[in-house]
PDB file of C-alpha atoms in Angstrom:
ATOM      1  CA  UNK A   1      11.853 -11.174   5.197  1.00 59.00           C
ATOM      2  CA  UNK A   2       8.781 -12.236   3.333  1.00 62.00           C
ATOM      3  CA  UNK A   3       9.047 -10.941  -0.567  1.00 87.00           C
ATOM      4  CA  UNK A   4       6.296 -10.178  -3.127  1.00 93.00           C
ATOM      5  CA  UNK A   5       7.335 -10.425  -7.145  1.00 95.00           C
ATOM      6  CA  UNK A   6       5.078  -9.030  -9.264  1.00 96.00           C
ATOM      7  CA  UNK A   7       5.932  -9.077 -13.531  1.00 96.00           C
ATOM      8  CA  UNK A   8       6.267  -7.322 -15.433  1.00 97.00           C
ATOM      9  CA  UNK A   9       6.988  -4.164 -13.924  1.00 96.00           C
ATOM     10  CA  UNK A  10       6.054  -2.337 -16.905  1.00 97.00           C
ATOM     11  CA  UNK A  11       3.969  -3.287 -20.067  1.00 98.00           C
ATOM     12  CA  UNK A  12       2.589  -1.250 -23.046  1.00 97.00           C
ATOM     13  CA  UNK A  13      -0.399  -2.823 -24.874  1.00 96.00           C
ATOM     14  CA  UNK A  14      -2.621  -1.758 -28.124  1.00 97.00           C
ATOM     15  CA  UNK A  15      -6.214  -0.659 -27.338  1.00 97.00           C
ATOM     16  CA  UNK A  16      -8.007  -4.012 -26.959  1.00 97.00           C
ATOM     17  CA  UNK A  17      -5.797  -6.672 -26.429  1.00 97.00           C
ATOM     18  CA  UNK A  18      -5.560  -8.294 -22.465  1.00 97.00           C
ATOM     19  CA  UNK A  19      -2.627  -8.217 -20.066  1.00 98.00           C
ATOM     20  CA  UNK A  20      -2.201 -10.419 -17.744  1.00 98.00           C
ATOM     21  CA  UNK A  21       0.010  -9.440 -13.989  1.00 98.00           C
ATOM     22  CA  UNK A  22       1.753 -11.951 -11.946  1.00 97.00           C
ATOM     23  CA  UNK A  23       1.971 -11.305  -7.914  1.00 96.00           C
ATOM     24  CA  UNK A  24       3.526 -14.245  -6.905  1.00 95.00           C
ATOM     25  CA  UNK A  25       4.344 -15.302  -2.808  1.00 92.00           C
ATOM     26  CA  UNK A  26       7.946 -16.227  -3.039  1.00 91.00           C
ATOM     27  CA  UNK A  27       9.119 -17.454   0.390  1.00 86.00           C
ATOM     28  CA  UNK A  28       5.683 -17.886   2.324  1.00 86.00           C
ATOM     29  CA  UNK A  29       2.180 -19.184   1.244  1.00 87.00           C
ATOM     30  CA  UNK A  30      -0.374 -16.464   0.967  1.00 86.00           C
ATOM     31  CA  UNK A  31      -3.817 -17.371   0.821  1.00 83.00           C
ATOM     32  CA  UNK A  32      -4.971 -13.962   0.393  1.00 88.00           C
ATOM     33  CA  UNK A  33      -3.485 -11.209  -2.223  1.00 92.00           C
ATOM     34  CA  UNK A  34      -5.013  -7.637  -2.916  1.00 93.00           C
ATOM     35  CA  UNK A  35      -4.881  -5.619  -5.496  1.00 96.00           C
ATOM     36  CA  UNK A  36      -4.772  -2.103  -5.940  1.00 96.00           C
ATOM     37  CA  UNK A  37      -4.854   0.463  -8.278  1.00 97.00           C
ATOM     38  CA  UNK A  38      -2.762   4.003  -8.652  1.00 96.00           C
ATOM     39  CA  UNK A  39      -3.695   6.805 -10.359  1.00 93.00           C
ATOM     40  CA  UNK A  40      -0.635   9.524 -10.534  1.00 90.00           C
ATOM     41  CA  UNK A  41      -0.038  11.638  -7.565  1.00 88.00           C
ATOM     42  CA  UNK A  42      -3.056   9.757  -5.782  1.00 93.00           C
ATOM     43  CA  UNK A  43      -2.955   6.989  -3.371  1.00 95.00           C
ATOM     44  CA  UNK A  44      -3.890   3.154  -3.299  1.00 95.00           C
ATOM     45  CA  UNK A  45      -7.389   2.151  -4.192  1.00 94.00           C
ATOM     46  CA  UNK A  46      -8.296  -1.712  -3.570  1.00 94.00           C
ATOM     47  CA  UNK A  47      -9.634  -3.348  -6.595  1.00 96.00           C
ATOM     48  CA  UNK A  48      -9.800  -6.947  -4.836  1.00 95.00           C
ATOM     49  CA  UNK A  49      -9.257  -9.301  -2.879  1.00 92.00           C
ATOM     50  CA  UNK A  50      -7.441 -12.306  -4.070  1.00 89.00           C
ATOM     51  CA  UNK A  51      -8.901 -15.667  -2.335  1.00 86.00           C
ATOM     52  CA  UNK A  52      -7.176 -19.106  -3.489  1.00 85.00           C
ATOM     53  CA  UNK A  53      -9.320 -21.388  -4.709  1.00 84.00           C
ATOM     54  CA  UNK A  54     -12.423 -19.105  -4.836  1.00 85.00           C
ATOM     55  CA  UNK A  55     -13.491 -16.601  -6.670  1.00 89.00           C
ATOM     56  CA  UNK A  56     -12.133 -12.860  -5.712  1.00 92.00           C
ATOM     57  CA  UNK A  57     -14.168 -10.100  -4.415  1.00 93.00           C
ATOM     58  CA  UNK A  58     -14.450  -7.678  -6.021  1.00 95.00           C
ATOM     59  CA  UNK A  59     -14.673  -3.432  -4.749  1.00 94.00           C
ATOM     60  CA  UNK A  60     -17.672  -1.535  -5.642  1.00 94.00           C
ATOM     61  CA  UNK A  61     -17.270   0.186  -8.967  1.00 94.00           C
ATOM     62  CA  UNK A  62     -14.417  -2.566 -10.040  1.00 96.00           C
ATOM     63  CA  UNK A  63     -15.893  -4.467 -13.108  1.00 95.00           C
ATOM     64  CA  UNK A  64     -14.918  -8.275 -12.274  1.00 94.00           C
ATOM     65  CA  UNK A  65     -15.693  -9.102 -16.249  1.00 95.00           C
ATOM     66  CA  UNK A  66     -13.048  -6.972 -17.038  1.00 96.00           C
ATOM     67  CA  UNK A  67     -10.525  -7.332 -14.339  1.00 97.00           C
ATOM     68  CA  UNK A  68     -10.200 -10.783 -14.004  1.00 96.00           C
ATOM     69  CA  UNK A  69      -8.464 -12.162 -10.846  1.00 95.00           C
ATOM     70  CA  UNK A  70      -7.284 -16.075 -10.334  1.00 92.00           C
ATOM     71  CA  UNK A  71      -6.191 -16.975  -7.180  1.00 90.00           C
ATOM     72  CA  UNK A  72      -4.777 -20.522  -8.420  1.00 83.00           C
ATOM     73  CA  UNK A  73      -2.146 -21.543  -6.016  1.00 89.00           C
ATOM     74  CA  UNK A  74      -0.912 -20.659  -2.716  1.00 88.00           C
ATOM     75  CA  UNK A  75       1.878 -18.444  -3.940  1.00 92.00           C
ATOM     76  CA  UNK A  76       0.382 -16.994  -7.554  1.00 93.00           C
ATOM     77  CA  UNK A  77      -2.283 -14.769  -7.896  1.00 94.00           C
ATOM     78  CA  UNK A  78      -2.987 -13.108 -11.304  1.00 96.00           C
ATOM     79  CA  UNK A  79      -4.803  -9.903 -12.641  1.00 97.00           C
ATOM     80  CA  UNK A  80      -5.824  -9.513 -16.106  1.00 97.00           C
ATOM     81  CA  UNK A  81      -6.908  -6.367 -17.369  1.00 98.00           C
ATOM     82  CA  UNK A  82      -9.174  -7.500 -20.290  1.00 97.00           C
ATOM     83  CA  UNK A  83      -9.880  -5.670 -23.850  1.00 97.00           C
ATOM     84  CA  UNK A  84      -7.455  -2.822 -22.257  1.00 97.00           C
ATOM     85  CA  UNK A  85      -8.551   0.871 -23.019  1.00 96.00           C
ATOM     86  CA  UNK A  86      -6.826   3.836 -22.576  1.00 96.00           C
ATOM     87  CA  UNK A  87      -8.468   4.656 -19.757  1.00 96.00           C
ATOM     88  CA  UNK A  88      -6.935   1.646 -17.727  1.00 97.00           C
ATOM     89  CA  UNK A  89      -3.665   2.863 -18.038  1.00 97.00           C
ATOM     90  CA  UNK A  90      -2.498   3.188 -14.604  1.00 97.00           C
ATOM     91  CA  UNK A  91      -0.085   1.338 -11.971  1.00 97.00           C
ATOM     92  CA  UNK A  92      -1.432  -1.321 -10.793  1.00 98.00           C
ATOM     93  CA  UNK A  93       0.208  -3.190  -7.585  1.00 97.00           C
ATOM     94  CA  UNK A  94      -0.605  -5.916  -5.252  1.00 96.00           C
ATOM     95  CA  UNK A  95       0.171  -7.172  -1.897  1.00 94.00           C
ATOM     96  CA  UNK A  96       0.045 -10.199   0.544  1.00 90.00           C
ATOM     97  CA  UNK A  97       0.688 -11.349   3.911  1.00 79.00           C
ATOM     98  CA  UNK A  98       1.538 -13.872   6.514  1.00 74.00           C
ATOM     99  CA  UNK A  99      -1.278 -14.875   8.570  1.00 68.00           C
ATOM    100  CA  UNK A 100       1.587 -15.626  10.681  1.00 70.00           C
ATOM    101  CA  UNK A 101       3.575 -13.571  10.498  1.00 67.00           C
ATOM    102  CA  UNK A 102       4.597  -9.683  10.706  1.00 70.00           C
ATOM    103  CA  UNK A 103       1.652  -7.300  10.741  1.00 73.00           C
ATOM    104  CA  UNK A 104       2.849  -5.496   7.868  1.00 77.00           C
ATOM    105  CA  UNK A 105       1.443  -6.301   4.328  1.00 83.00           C
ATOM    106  CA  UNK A 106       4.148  -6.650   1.724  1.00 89.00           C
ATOM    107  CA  UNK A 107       4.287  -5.445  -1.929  1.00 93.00           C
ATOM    108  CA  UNK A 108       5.431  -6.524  -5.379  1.00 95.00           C
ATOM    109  CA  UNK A 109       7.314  -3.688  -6.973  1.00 95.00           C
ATOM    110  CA  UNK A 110       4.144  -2.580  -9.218  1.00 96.00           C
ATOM    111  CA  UNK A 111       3.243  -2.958 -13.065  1.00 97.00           C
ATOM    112  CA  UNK A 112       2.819   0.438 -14.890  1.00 97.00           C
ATOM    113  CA  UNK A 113       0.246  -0.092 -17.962  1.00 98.00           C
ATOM    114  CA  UNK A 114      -0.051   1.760 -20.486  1.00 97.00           C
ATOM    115  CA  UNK A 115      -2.192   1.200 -23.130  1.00 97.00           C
ATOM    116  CA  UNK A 116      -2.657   2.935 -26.602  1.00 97.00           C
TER     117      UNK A 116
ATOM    118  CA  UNK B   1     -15.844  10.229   6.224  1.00 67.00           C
ATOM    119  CA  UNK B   2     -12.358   8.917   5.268  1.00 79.00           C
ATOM    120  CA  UNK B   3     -10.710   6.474   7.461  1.00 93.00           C
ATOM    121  CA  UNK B   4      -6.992   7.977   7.127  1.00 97.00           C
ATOM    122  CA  UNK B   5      -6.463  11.941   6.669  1.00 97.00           C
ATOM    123  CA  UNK B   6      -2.941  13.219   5.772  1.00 97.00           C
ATOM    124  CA  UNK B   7      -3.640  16.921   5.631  1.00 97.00           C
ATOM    125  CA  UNK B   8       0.010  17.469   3.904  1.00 97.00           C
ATOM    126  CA  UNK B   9       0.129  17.587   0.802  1.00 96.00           C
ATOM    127  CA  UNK B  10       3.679  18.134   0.760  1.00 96.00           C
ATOM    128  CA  UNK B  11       6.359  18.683   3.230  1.00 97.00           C
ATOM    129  CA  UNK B  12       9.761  20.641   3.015  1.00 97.00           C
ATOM    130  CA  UNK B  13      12.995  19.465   4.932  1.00 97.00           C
ATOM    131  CA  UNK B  14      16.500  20.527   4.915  1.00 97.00           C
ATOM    132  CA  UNK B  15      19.363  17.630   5.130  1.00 97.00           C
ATOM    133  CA  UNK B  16      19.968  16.324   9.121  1.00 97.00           C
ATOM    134  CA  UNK B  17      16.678  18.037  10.240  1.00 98.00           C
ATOM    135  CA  UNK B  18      13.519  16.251  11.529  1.00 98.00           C
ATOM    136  CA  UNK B  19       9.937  15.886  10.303  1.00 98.00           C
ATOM    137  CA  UNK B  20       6.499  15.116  11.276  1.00 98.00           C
ATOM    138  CA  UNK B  21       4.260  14.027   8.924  1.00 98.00           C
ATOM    139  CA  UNK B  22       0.973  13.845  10.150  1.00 98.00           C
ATOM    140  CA  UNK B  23      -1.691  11.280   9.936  1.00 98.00           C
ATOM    141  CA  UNK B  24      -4.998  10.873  11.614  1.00 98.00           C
ATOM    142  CA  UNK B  25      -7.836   7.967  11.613  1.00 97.00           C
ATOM    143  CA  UNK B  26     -10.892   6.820  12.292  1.00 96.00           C
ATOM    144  CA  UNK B  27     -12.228   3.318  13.565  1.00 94.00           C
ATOM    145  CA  UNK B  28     -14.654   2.532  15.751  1.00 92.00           C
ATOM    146  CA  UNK B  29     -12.997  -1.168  15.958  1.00 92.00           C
ATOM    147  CA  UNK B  30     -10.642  -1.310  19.244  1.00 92.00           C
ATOM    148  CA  UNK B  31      -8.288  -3.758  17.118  1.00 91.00           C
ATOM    149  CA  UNK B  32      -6.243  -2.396  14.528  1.00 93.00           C
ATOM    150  CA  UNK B  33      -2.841  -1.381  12.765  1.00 93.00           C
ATOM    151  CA  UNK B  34      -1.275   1.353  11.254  1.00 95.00           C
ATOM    152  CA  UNK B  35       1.276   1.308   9.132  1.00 95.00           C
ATOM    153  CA  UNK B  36       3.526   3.609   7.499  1.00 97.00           C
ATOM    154  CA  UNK B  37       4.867   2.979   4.067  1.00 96.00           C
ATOM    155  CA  UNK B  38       7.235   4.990   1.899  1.00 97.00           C
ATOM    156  CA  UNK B  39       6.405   4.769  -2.007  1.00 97.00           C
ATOM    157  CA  UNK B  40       9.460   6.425  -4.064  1.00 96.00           C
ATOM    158  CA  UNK B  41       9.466   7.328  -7.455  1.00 93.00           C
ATOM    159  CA  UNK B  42      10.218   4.058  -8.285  1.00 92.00           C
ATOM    160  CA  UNK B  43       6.883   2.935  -7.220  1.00 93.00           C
ATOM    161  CA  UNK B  44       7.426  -0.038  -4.720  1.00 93.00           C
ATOM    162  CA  UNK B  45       5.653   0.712  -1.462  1.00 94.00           C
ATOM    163  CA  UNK B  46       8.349   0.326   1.024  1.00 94.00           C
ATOM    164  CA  UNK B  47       7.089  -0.566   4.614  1.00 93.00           C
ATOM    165  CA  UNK B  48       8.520   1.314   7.432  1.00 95.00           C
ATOM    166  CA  UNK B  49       6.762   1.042  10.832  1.00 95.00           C
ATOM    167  CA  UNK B  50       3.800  -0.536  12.196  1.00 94.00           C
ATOM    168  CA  UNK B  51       1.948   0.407  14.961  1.00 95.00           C
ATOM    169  CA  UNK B  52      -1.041  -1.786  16.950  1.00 93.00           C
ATOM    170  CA  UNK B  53      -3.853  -0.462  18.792  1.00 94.00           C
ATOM    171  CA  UNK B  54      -3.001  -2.148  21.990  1.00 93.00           C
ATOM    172  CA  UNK B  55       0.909  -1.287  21.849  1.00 92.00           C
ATOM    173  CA  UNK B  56       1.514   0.678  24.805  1.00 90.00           C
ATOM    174  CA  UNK B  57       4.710   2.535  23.319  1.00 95.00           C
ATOM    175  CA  UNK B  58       5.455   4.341  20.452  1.00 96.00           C
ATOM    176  CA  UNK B  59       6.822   2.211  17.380  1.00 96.00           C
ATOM    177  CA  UNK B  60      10.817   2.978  16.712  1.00 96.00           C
ATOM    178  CA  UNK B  61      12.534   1.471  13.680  1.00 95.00           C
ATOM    179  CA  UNK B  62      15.934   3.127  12.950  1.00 97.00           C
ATOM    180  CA  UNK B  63      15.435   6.904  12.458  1.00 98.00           C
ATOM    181  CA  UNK B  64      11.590   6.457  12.275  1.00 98.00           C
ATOM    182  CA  UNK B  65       9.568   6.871  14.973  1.00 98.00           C
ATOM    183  CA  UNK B  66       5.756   6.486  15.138  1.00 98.00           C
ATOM    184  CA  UNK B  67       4.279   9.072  17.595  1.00 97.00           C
ATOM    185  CA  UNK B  68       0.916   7.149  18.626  1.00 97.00           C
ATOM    186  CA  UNK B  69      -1.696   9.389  20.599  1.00 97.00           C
ATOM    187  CA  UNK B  70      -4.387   7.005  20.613  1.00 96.00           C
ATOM    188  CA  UNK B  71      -7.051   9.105  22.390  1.00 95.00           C
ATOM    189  CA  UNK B  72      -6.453  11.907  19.358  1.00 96.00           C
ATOM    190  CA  UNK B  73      -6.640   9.056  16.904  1.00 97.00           C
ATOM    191  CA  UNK B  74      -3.695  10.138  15.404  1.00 98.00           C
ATOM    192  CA  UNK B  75      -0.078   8.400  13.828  1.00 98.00           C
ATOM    193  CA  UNK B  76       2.558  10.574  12.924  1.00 98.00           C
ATOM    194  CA  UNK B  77       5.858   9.656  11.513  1.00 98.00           C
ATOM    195  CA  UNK B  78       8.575  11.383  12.923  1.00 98.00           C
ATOM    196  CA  UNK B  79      11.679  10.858  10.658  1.00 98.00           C
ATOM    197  CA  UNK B  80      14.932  12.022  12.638  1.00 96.00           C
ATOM    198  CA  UNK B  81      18.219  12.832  10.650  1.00 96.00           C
ATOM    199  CA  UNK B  82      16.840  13.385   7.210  1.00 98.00           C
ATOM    200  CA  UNK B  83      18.462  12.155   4.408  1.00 97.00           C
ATOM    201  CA  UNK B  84      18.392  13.488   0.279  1.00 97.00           C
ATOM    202  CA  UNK B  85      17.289   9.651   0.125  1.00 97.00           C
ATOM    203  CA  UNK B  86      14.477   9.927   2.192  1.00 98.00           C
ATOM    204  CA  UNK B  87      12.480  12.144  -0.921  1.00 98.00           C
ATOM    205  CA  UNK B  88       9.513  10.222  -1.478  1.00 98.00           C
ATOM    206  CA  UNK B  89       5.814  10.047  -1.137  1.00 98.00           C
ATOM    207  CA  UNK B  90       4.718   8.358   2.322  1.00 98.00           C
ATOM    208  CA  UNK B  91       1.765   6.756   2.908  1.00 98.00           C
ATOM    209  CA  UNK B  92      -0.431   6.342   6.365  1.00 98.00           C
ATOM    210  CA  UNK B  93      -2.523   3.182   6.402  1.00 96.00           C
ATOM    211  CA  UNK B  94      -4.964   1.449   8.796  1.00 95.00           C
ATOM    212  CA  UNK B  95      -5.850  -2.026   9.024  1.00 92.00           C
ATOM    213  CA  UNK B  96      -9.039  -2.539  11.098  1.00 89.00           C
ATOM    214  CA  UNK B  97      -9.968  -5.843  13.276  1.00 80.00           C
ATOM    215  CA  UNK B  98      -7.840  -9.293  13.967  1.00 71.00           C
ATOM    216  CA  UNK B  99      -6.377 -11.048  11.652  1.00 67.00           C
ATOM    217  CA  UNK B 100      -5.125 -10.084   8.055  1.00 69.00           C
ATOM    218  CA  UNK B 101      -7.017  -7.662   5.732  1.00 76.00           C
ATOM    219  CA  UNK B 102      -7.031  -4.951   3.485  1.00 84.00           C
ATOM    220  CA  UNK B 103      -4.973  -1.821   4.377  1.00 90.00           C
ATOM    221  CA  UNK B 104      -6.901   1.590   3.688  1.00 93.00           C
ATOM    222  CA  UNK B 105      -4.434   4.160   2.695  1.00 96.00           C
ATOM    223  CA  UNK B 106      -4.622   7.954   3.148  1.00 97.00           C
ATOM    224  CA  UNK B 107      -3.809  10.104   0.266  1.00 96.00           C
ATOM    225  CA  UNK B 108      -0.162  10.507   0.903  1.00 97.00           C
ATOM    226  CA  UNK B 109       2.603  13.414   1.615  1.00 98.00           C
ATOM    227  CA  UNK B 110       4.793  14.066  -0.794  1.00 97.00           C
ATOM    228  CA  UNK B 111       8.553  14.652   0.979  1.00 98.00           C
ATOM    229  CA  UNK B 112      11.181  16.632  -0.616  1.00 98.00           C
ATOM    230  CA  UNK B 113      14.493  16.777   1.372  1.00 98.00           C
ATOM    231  CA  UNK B 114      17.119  19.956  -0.047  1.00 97.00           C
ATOM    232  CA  UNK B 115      20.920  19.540   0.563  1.00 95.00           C
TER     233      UNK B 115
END
């Protein structure tokens, strides 16, 4: 079946520095990606929506200067969280699909940040 | 008014028996999806049945079973058998119109299964 990477599962930052996440498409070309967000013990919130070769769109409330989304190729899409703060600590995960192919959207395996 | 309403928060099974967990939606589209995915502690979401608007029978997939009552707008999982492995959080989602969008999730029931 189709299979979504996403790296580094976890990653611990300092207050101010960026991080970037990788979702790549690894056996089918996915023009669109999403991201979402995860707060503990509360479900999925989309952030974006990945579009290769144009510029993402963005959810209300999500700042785009701050989460910045590329969409470069047909298989990578990228999310970096930018002058992290505590407060964007969170899991963060992101999904893709086969326009296709099976209905169901699949998932990379998440990247808990945590940033102090 | 939200689009997918699990009203469990969390759900109790012994070993072997079965469960319902409930999940109900709203869409005034006539195309759509639902979906059921199962998110363990691990954190991958793990997708286990899908269910279109226009199927005419339930969705079946191994010991899950989606019970579709389209006219109630609702999509419960019914997971037969239960196993200790099966402990996880599960998560209802719709995905409204053709093609391929965004899923919107409901807020998810938390599954514990006891030996």
């Amino acid at each position: 079946g189709a299979v979504v990477s996403q790296h580094p599962s976890r990653v611990i930052c300092k207050s101010g520095t960026s991080v970037k996440i990788e979702c790549r498409s690894l056996d089918f070309q996915a023009t669109t990606m999403f991201w979402y967000r995860q707060f503990p013990k509360q479900s999925l919130m989309l952030m974006a929506t990945s579009n290769e070769g144009s510029k993402a769109t963005y959810e209300q409330g999500v700042e785009k200067d701050k989460f910045l989304i590329n969409h470069a190729s047909l298989t990578l899409s990228t999310l970096t969280v930018t002058s992290a703060h505590p407060e964007d600590s969170s899991f963060y995960i992101c999904s893709a699909g086969r326009a296709d192919g099976p209905a169901e959207a699949f998932f990379g395996q998440g990247t808990r940040l945590t940033v102090v | 008014a939200q689009k997918i309403t699990q009203t469990q928060p969390g759900m109790f099974v012994q070993e072997k028996e079965a469960v319902t967990l409930d999940c109900t939606y709203d869409t005034s589209d006539q195309s759509y999806g639902l979906f059921w995915y199962k998110q363990p502690s691990s954190g991958e979401m793990i997708f286990l049945i899908y269910q279109g608007s226009y199927d005419e029978q339930n969705a079946t997939e191994g010991r899950y079973s989606l019970n579709f009552q389209k006219a109630r707008k609702s999509a419960n999982l019914v997971i037969s058998a239960s196993q200790l492995g099966d402990s996880a959080m599960y998560f209802c989602a719709m995905r409204e119109g053709r093609g391929y969008s965004t899923l919107t999730f409901g807020k998810g029931t938390m599954l514990l299964v006891s030996p």
